[in-house]
């Protein structure tokens, strides 16, 4: 009996186990998907003649803004999931945020390769622009619990869209509100400071039962700690570059930055350490 060809009607042809995605007629490429030409066209030094280190300065700060965008994406979801009572997914999101914040701290090493003399070649061109004006970083602080409604009024140069974003951040729940919602849905009373401290102590003393809540609280503390470490590293970088000079935006420079190092997003979780 000779082999007969199998009928092809109604049978899908076998798929290539190693498809060559870029060669199958599609128009999407690495560059077009990531918009690389547009991305690389966003660095425009203001100095003339161009100071060598101005490209470094611009690139570092643009990369910060990309990381801030991703942080907000992750923190928003962590907050939203906590508001539903979920203790697992928010911890995963905060773990990713912790990894990003460590990158932000380490990234300061790159800008520290610039000497004060190199910075002075273009620093005067920056005024009155300042890192103080980073809307996304303020959003990170606001959703983390460090809300400052007065900042919206003090910040000159906000576009209407940026102002709306900051006002919304002031009005909407923070990560702390999400954490308290998770505790409440787990059966704890959180209306007063004393009730909350009782809840924290109960969770800390019975991690076999409340391990997920303890891990979530620790993830918030780590987030708080890394924000503080980034601010501290930023202070040292600024003082290394400009000493005690005022900032380009008119702030007190290093003195202003140093005043924010001790800020805590979740002071009650830090206070718990003294009570264990």
PDB file of C-alpha atoms in Angstrom, residues 46-274:
ATOM      1  CA  UNK A  46      21.144  75.484  25.719  1.00  0.00           C
ATOM      2  CA  UNK A  47      24.811  76.491  25.899  1.00  0.00           C
ATOM      3  CA  UNK A  48      26.529  78.032  22.892  1.00  0.00           C
ATOM      4  CA  UNK A  49      29.145  76.868  22.254  1.00  0.00           C
ATOM      5  CA  UNK A  50      27.834  73.622  23.678  1.00  0.00           C
ATOM      6  CA  UNK A  51      29.363  72.643  27.010  1.00  0.00           C
ATOM      7  CA  UNK A  52      30.537  69.050  26.857  1.00  0.00           C
ATOM      8  CA  UNK A  53      28.755  67.933  30.059  1.00  0.00           C
ATOM      9  CA  UNK A  54      25.388  69.503  29.291  1.00  0.00           C
ATOM     10  CA  UNK A  55      24.328  66.412  27.342  1.00  0.00           C
ATOM     11  CA  UNK A  56      25.111  64.329  30.437  1.00  0.00           C
ATOM     12  CA  UNK A  57      23.000  66.657  32.588  1.00  0.00           C
ATOM     13  CA  UNK A  58      20.029  66.581  30.213  1.00  0.00           C
ATOM     14  CA  UNK A  59      20.175  62.816  29.679  1.00  0.00           C
ATOM     15  CA  UNK A  60      20.317  62.027  33.403  1.00  0.00           C
ATOM     16  CA  UNK A  61      17.280  64.149  34.177  1.00  0.00           C
ATOM     17  CA  UNK A  62      15.264  62.876  31.238  1.00  0.00           C
ATOM     18  CA  UNK A  63      15.982  59.308  32.342  1.00  0.00           C
ATOM     19  CA  UNK A  64      14.803  60.255  35.851  1.00  0.00           C
ATOM     20  CA  UNK A  65      11.519  61.428  34.380  1.00  0.00           C
ATOM     21  CA  UNK A  66      11.069  58.117  32.550  1.00  0.00           C
ATOM     22  CA  UNK A  67      11.649  56.234  35.806  1.00  0.00           C
ATOM     23  CA  UNK A  68       9.198  58.556  37.595  1.00  0.00           C
ATOM     24  CA  UNK A  69       6.588  57.715  34.960  1.00  0.00           C
ATOM     25  CA  UNK A  70       7.063  53.999  35.600  1.00  0.00           C
ATOM     26  CA  UNK A  71       7.029  54.536  39.378  1.00  0.00           C
ATOM     27  CA  UNK A  72       3.675  56.300  39.137  1.00  0.00           C
ATOM     28  CA  UNK A  73       2.314  53.470  36.982  1.00  0.00           C
ATOM     29  CA  UNK A  74       3.307  50.904  39.618  1.00  0.00           C
ATOM     30  CA  UNK A  75       2.329  52.993  42.664  1.00  0.00           C
ATOM     31  CA  UNK A  76      -1.096  53.779  41.229  1.00  0.00           C
ATOM     32  CA  UNK A  77      -1.824  50.080  40.824  1.00  0.00           C
ATOM     33  CA  UNK A  78      -0.429  49.242  44.275  1.00  0.00           C
ATOM     34  CA  UNK A  79      -2.719  51.846  45.817  1.00  0.00           C
ATOM     35  CA  UNK A  80      -5.758  50.722  43.807  1.00  0.00           C
ATOM     36  CA  UNK A  81      -5.238  47.061  44.722  1.00  0.00           C
ATOM     37  CA  UNK A  82      -4.870  47.915  48.425  1.00  0.00           C
ATOM     38  CA  UNK A  83      -8.135  49.831  48.308  1.00  0.00           C
ATOM     39  CA  UNK A  84      -9.805  46.523  47.364  1.00  0.00           C
ATOM     40  CA  UNK A  85      -8.173  44.731  50.309  1.00  0.00           C
ATOM     41  CA  UNK A  86      -5.458  42.938  48.305  1.00  0.00           C
ATOM     42  CA  UNK A  87      -2.200  42.555  50.229  1.00  0.00           C
ATOM     43  CA  UNK A  88      -0.269  40.477  47.662  1.00  0.00           C
ATOM     44  CA  UNK A  89      -0.207  42.413  44.375  1.00  0.00           C
ATOM     45  CA  UNK A  90       0.669  45.738  46.061  1.00  0.00           C
ATOM     46  CA  UNK A  91       3.737  44.126  47.630  1.00  0.00           C
ATOM     47  CA  UNK A  92       4.824  42.908  44.186  1.00  0.00           C
ATOM     48  CA  UNK A  93       4.380  46.409  42.769  1.00  0.00           C
ATOM     49  CA  UNK A  94       6.278  47.989  45.670  1.00  0.00           C
ATOM     50  CA  UNK A  95       9.099  45.482  45.227  1.00  0.00           C
ATOM     51  CA  UNK A  96       9.495  46.674  41.650  1.00  0.00           C
ATOM     52  CA  UNK A  97       9.390  50.287  42.827  1.00  0.00           C
ATOM     53  CA  UNK A  98      12.143  49.521  45.334  1.00  0.00           C
ATOM     54  CA  UNK A  99      14.323  48.190  42.512  1.00  0.00           C
ATOM     55  CA  UNK A 100      13.659  51.344  40.488  1.00  0.00           C
ATOM     56  CA  UNK A 101      14.477  53.618  43.418  1.00  0.00           C
ATOM     57  CA  UNK A 102      17.784  51.821  43.930  1.00  0.00           C
ATOM     58  CA  UNK A 103      18.573  52.566  40.296  1.00  0.00           C
ATOM     59  CA  UNK A 104      17.706  56.241  40.905  1.00  0.00           C
ATOM     60  CA  UNK A 105      20.078  56.362  43.862  1.00  0.00           C
ATOM     61  CA  UNK A 106      22.863  54.670  41.885  1.00  0.00           C
ATOM     62  CA  UNK A 107      22.273  56.911  38.885  1.00  0.00           C
ATOM     63  CA  UNK A 108      23.599  59.868  40.897  1.00  0.00           C
ATOM     64  CA  UNK A 109      27.051  58.283  40.534  1.00  0.00           C
ATOM     65  CA  UNK A 110      26.923  59.124  36.840  1.00  0.00           C
ATOM     66  CA  UNK A 111      26.257  62.835  37.343  1.00  0.00           C
ATOM     67  CA  UNK A 112      28.904  62.907  40.087  1.00  0.00           C
ATOM     68  CA  UNK A 113      31.487  62.388  37.325  1.00  0.00           C
ATOM     69  CA  UNK A 114      30.820  66.020  36.363  1.00  0.00           C
ATOM     70  CA  UNK A 115      33.081  68.510  38.132  1.00  0.00           C
ATOM     71  CA  UNK A 116      31.821  71.832  39.548  1.00  0.00           C
ATOM     72  CA  UNK A 117      33.863  73.636  36.895  1.00  0.00           C
ATOM     73  CA  UNK A 118      32.175  71.627  34.139  1.00  0.00           C
ATOM     74  CA  UNK A 119      28.730  72.400  35.581  1.00  0.00           C
ATOM     75  CA  UNK A 120      29.500  76.134  35.775  1.00  0.00           C
ATOM     76  CA  UNK A 121      30.055  76.180  32.029  1.00  0.00           C
ATOM     77  CA  UNK A 122      26.285  75.939  31.482  1.00  0.00           C
ATOM     78  CA  UNK A 123      24.577  76.290  34.889  1.00  0.00           C
ATOM     79  CA  UNK A 124      23.574  79.923  34.382  1.00  0.00           C
ATOM     80  CA  UNK A 125      21.683  78.872  31.261  1.00  0.00           C
ATOM     81  CA  UNK A 126      19.337  76.762  33.385  1.00  0.00           C
ATOM     82  CA  UNK A 127      17.801  79.523  35.531  1.00  0.00           C
ATOM     83  CA  UNK A 128      15.003  79.659  36.517  1.00  0.00           C
ATOM     84  CA  UNK A 129      14.477  75.984  35.628  1.00  0.00           C
ATOM     85  CA  UNK A 130      14.997  73.641  38.574  1.00  0.00           C
ATOM     86  CA  UNK A 131      14.480  70.066  39.693  1.00  0.00           C
ATOM     87  CA  UNK A 132      12.017  71.622  42.166  1.00  0.00           C
ATOM     88  CA  UNK A 133       9.705  71.879  39.146  1.00  0.00           C
ATOM     89  CA  UNK A 134       9.530  68.151  38.407  1.00  0.00           C
ATOM     90  CA  UNK A 135       5.788  67.525  38.385  1.00  0.00           C
ATOM     91  CA  UNK A 136       6.179  63.764  38.256  1.00  0.00           C
ATOM     92  CA  UNK A 137       8.446  63.663  41.312  1.00  0.00           C
ATOM     93  CA  UNK A 138       5.839  65.687  43.226  1.00  0.00           C
ATOM     94  CA  UNK A 139       3.255  63.165  42.085  1.00  0.00           C
ATOM     95  CA  UNK A 140       5.437  60.363  43.467  1.00  0.00           C
ATOM     96  CA  UNK A 141       5.634  62.194  46.804  1.00  0.00           C
ATOM     97  CA  UNK A 142       1.908  62.950  46.863  1.00  0.00           C
ATOM     98  CA  UNK A 143       0.769  59.384  46.147  1.00  0.00           C
ATOM     99  CA  UNK A 144       3.321  58.133  48.687  1.00  0.00           C
ATOM    100  CA  UNK A 145       1.623  60.279  51.345  1.00  0.00           C
ATOM    101  CA  UNK A 146       3.739  63.462  51.362  1.00  0.00           C
ATOM    102  CA  UNK A 147       0.962  65.739  50.124  1.00  0.00           C
ATOM    103  CA  UNK A 148       1.636  69.468  50.013  1.00  0.00           C
ATOM    104  CA  UNK A 149      -1.329  71.396  48.555  1.00  0.00           C
ATOM    105  CA  UNK A 150       0.624  74.640  48.904  1.00  0.00           C
ATOM    106  CA  UNK A 151       3.157  73.376  46.378  1.00  0.00           C
ATOM    107  CA  UNK A 152       0.588  73.710  43.606  1.00  0.00           C
ATOM    108  CA  UNK A 153       0.284  77.441  44.328  1.00  0.00           C
ATOM    109  CA  UNK A 154       4.028  78.001  44.869  1.00  0.00           C
ATOM    110  CA  UNK A 155       4.994  76.303  41.634  1.00  0.00           C
ATOM    111  CA  UNK A 156       5.147  78.853  38.845  1.00  0.00           C
ATOM    112  CA  UNK A 157       5.082  77.711  35.257  1.00  0.00           C
ATOM    113  CA  UNK A 158       2.634  74.834  35.620  1.00  0.00           C
ATOM    114  CA  UNK A 159       0.597  74.064  32.539  1.00  0.00           C
ATOM    115  CA  UNK A 160      -3.163  73.642  33.145  1.00  0.00           C
ATOM    116  CA  UNK A 161      -2.773  69.887  32.601  1.00  0.00           C
ATOM    117  CA  UNK A 162       0.088  69.657  35.125  1.00  0.00           C
ATOM    118  CA  UNK A 163      -1.845  71.668  37.698  1.00  0.00           C
ATOM    119  CA  UNK A 164      -4.878  69.398  37.245  1.00  0.00           C
ATOM    120  CA  UNK A 165      -2.668  66.339  37.790  1.00  0.00           C
ATOM    121  CA  UNK A 166      -1.237  67.696  41.036  1.00  0.00           C
ATOM    122  CA  UNK A 167      -4.634  68.800  42.353  1.00  0.00           C
ATOM    123  CA  UNK A 168      -5.986  65.333  41.584  1.00  0.00           C
ATOM    124  CA  UNK A 169      -3.059  63.769  43.449  1.00  0.00           C
ATOM    125  CA  UNK A 170      -3.825  65.908  46.479  1.00  0.00           C
ATOM    126  CA  UNK A 171      -7.485  64.885  46.457  1.00  0.00           C
ATOM    127  CA  UNK A 172      -7.165  61.177  45.662  1.00  0.00           C
ATOM    128  CA  UNK A 173      -6.226  58.383  48.110  1.00  0.00           C
ATOM    129  CA  UNK A 174      -2.545  57.813  48.830  1.00  0.00           C
ATOM    130  CA  UNK A 175      -0.689  54.556  49.395  1.00  0.00           C
ATOM    131  CA  UNK A 176      -1.280  55.102  53.106  1.00  0.00           C
ATOM    132  CA  UNK A 177      -5.035  55.319  52.550  1.00  0.00           C
ATOM    133  CA  UNK A 178      -4.815  52.088  50.589  1.00  0.00           C
ATOM    134  CA  UNK A 179      -2.878  50.370  53.382  1.00  0.00           C
ATOM    135  CA  UNK A 180      -5.441  51.414  55.988  1.00  0.00           C
ATOM    136  CA  UNK A 181      -8.227  50.160  53.727  1.00  0.00           C
ATOM    137  CA  UNK A 182      -6.464  46.788  53.539  1.00  0.00           C
ATOM    138  CA  UNK A 183      -6.177  46.634  57.344  1.00  0.00           C
ATOM    139  CA  UNK A 184      -9.828  47.565  57.750  1.00  0.00           C
ATOM    140  CA  UNK A 185     -10.952  44.867  55.338  1.00  0.00           C
ATOM    141  CA  UNK A 186      -8.810  42.399  57.300  1.00  0.00           C
ATOM    142  CA  UNK A 187     -10.884  43.202  60.389  1.00  0.00           C
ATOM    143  CA  UNK A 188      -8.794  45.859  62.139  1.00  0.00           C
ATOM    144  CA  UNK A 189     -10.132  49.168  63.382  1.00  0.00           C
ATOM    145  CA  UNK A 190      -8.021  52.050  62.084  1.00  0.00           C
ATOM    146  CA  UNK A 191     -10.027  55.164  62.919  1.00  0.00           C
ATOM    147  CA  UNK A 192      -7.673  56.516  65.597  1.00  0.00           C
ATOM    148  CA  UNK A 193      -3.898  56.522  66.013  1.00  0.00           C
ATOM    149  CA  UNK A 194      -4.168  54.270  69.077  1.00  0.00           C
ATOM    150  CA  UNK A 195      -6.319  51.747  67.198  1.00  0.00           C
ATOM    151  CA  UNK A 196      -3.855  51.715  64.316  1.00  0.00           C
ATOM    152  CA  UNK A 197      -0.884  51.143  66.627  1.00  0.00           C
ATOM    153  CA  UNK A 198      -2.760  48.281  68.263  1.00  0.00           C
ATOM    154  CA  UNK A 199      -3.323  46.817  64.801  1.00  0.00           C
ATOM    155  CA  UNK A 200       0.353  47.153  63.868  1.00  0.00           C
ATOM    156  CA  UNK A 201       1.440  45.478  67.108  1.00  0.00           C
ATOM    157  CA  UNK A 202      -1.012  42.605  66.591  1.00  0.00           C
ATOM    158  CA  UNK A 203       0.272  42.086  63.048  1.00  0.00           C
ATOM    159  CA  UNK A 204       3.917  42.286  64.122  1.00  0.00           C
ATOM    160  CA  UNK A 205       3.426  39.780  66.952  1.00  0.00           C
ATOM    161  CA  UNK A 206       1.578  37.172  64.863  1.00  0.00           C
ATOM    162  CA  UNK A 207       3.330  36.991  61.528  1.00  0.00           C
ATOM    163  CA  UNK A 208       2.195  33.393  61.057  1.00  0.00           C
ATOM    164  CA  UNK A 209      -1.361  34.685  60.856  1.00  0.00           C
ATOM    165  CA  UNK A 210      -0.795  38.152  59.415  1.00  0.00           C
ATOM    166  CA  UNK A 211       2.332  37.567  57.335  1.00  0.00           C
ATOM    167  CA  UNK A 212       0.905  39.185  54.190  1.00  0.00           C
ATOM    168  CA  UNK A 213      -0.018  42.357  56.079  1.00  0.00           C
ATOM    169  CA  UNK A 214       3.380  42.487  57.789  1.00  0.00           C
ATOM    170  CA  UNK A 215       5.171  42.075  54.454  1.00  0.00           C
ATOM    171  CA  UNK A 216       3.040  44.839  52.954  1.00  0.00           C
ATOM    172  CA  UNK A 217       3.841  47.178  55.841  1.00  0.00           C
ATOM    173  CA  UNK A 218       7.537  46.400  55.429  1.00  0.00           C
ATOM    174  CA  UNK A 219       7.296  47.101  51.691  1.00  0.00           C
ATOM    175  CA  UNK A 220       5.890  50.543  52.513  1.00  0.00           C
ATOM    176  CA  UNK A 221       8.704  51.185  54.977  1.00  0.00           C
ATOM    177  CA  UNK A 222      11.244  50.162  52.346  1.00  0.00           C
ATOM    178  CA  UNK A 223       9.600  52.511  49.846  1.00  0.00           C
ATOM    179  CA  UNK A 224       9.789  55.315  52.417  1.00  0.00           C
ATOM    180  CA  UNK A 225      13.414  54.515  53.235  1.00  0.00           C
ATOM    181  CA  UNK A 226      14.495  54.496  49.596  1.00  0.00           C
ATOM    182  CA  UNK A 227      12.780  57.819  48.913  1.00  0.00           C
ATOM    183  CA  UNK A 228      14.739  59.259  51.829  1.00  0.00           C
ATOM    184  CA  UNK A 229      17.985  57.711  50.571  1.00  0.00           C
ATOM    185  CA  UNK A 230      17.407  59.225  47.142  1.00  0.00           C
ATOM    186  CA  UNK A 231      16.816  62.660  48.687  1.00  0.00           C
ATOM    187  CA  UNK A 232      19.979  62.296  50.818  1.00  0.00           C
ATOM    188  CA  UNK A 233      22.042  61.235  47.800  1.00  0.00           C
ATOM    189  CA  UNK A 234      20.603  64.159  45.861  1.00  0.00           C
ATOM    190  CA  UNK A 235      21.679  66.575  48.626  1.00  0.00           C
ATOM    191  CA  UNK A 236      25.265  65.348  48.537  1.00  0.00           C
ATOM    192  CA  UNK A 237      25.337  65.561  44.752  1.00  0.00           C
ATOM    193  CA  UNK A 238      24.017  69.145  44.816  1.00  0.00           C
ATOM    194  CA  UNK A 239      26.481  70.217  47.514  1.00  0.00           C
ATOM    195  CA  UNK A 240      29.342  68.600  45.611  1.00  0.00           C
ATOM    196  CA  UNK A 241      28.366  70.592  42.517  1.00  0.00           C
ATOM    197  CA  UNK A 242      27.328  74.014  43.872  1.00  0.00           C
ATOM    198  CA  UNK A 243      28.255  74.064  47.560  1.00  0.00           C
ATOM    199  CA  UNK A 244      25.977  76.500  49.422  1.00  0.00           C
ATOM    200  CA  UNK A 245      24.872  78.493  46.363  1.00  0.00           C
ATOM    201  CA  UNK A 246      21.101  78.989  45.849  1.00  0.00           C
ATOM    202  CA  UNK A 247      19.391  76.620  43.441  1.00  0.00           C
ATOM    203  CA  UNK A 248      18.714  77.720  39.859  1.00  0.00           C
ATOM    204  CA  UNK A 249      15.011  77.932  40.692  1.00  0.00           C
ATOM    205  CA  UNK A 250      15.635  80.339  43.571  1.00  0.00           C
ATOM    206  CA  UNK A 251      15.471  77.810  46.418  1.00  0.00           C
ATOM    207  CA  UNK A 252      18.065  77.647  49.176  1.00  0.00           C
ATOM    208  CA  UNK A 253      19.818  74.888  47.256  1.00  0.00           C
ATOM    209  CA  UNK A 254      21.410  72.263  49.481  1.00  0.00           C
ATOM    210  CA  UNK A 255      19.771  73.676  52.612  1.00  0.00           C
ATOM    211  CA  UNK A 256      16.299  73.193  51.098  1.00  0.00           C
ATOM    212  CA  UNK A 257      17.121  69.668  49.925  1.00  0.00           C
ATOM    213  CA  UNK A 258      18.586  68.744  53.304  1.00  0.00           C
ATOM    214  CA  UNK A 259      15.413  69.924  55.051  1.00  0.00           C
ATOM    215  CA  UNK A 260      13.459  67.262  53.168  1.00  0.00           C
ATOM    216  CA  UNK A 261      15.716  64.297  53.917  1.00  0.00           C
ATOM    217  CA  UNK A 262      14.051  63.558  57.269  1.00  0.00           C
ATOM    218  CA  UNK A 263      10.518  63.535  55.860  1.00  0.00           C
ATOM    219  CA  UNK A 264       8.667  60.263  56.475  1.00  0.00           C
ATOM    220  CA  UNK A 265       5.688  59.050  54.466  1.00  0.00           C
ATOM    221  CA  UNK A 266       4.603  56.499  57.095  1.00  0.00           C
ATOM    222  CA  UNK A 267       5.720  57.785  60.514  1.00  0.00           C
ATOM    223  CA  UNK A 268       3.416  55.396  62.391  1.00  0.00           C
ATOM    224  CA  UNK A 269       5.171  52.376  60.872  1.00  0.00           C
ATOM    225  CA  UNK A 270       8.520  53.826  61.956  1.00  0.00           C
ATOM    226  CA  UNK A 271       7.138  54.534  65.434  1.00  0.00           C
ATOM    227  CA  UNK A 272       6.137  50.893  65.701  1.00  0.00           C
ATOM    228  CA  UNK A 273       9.814  49.934  65.928  1.00  0.00           C
ATOM    229  CA  UNK A 274      10.077  51.604  69.297  1.00  0.00           C
TER     230      UNK A 274
END
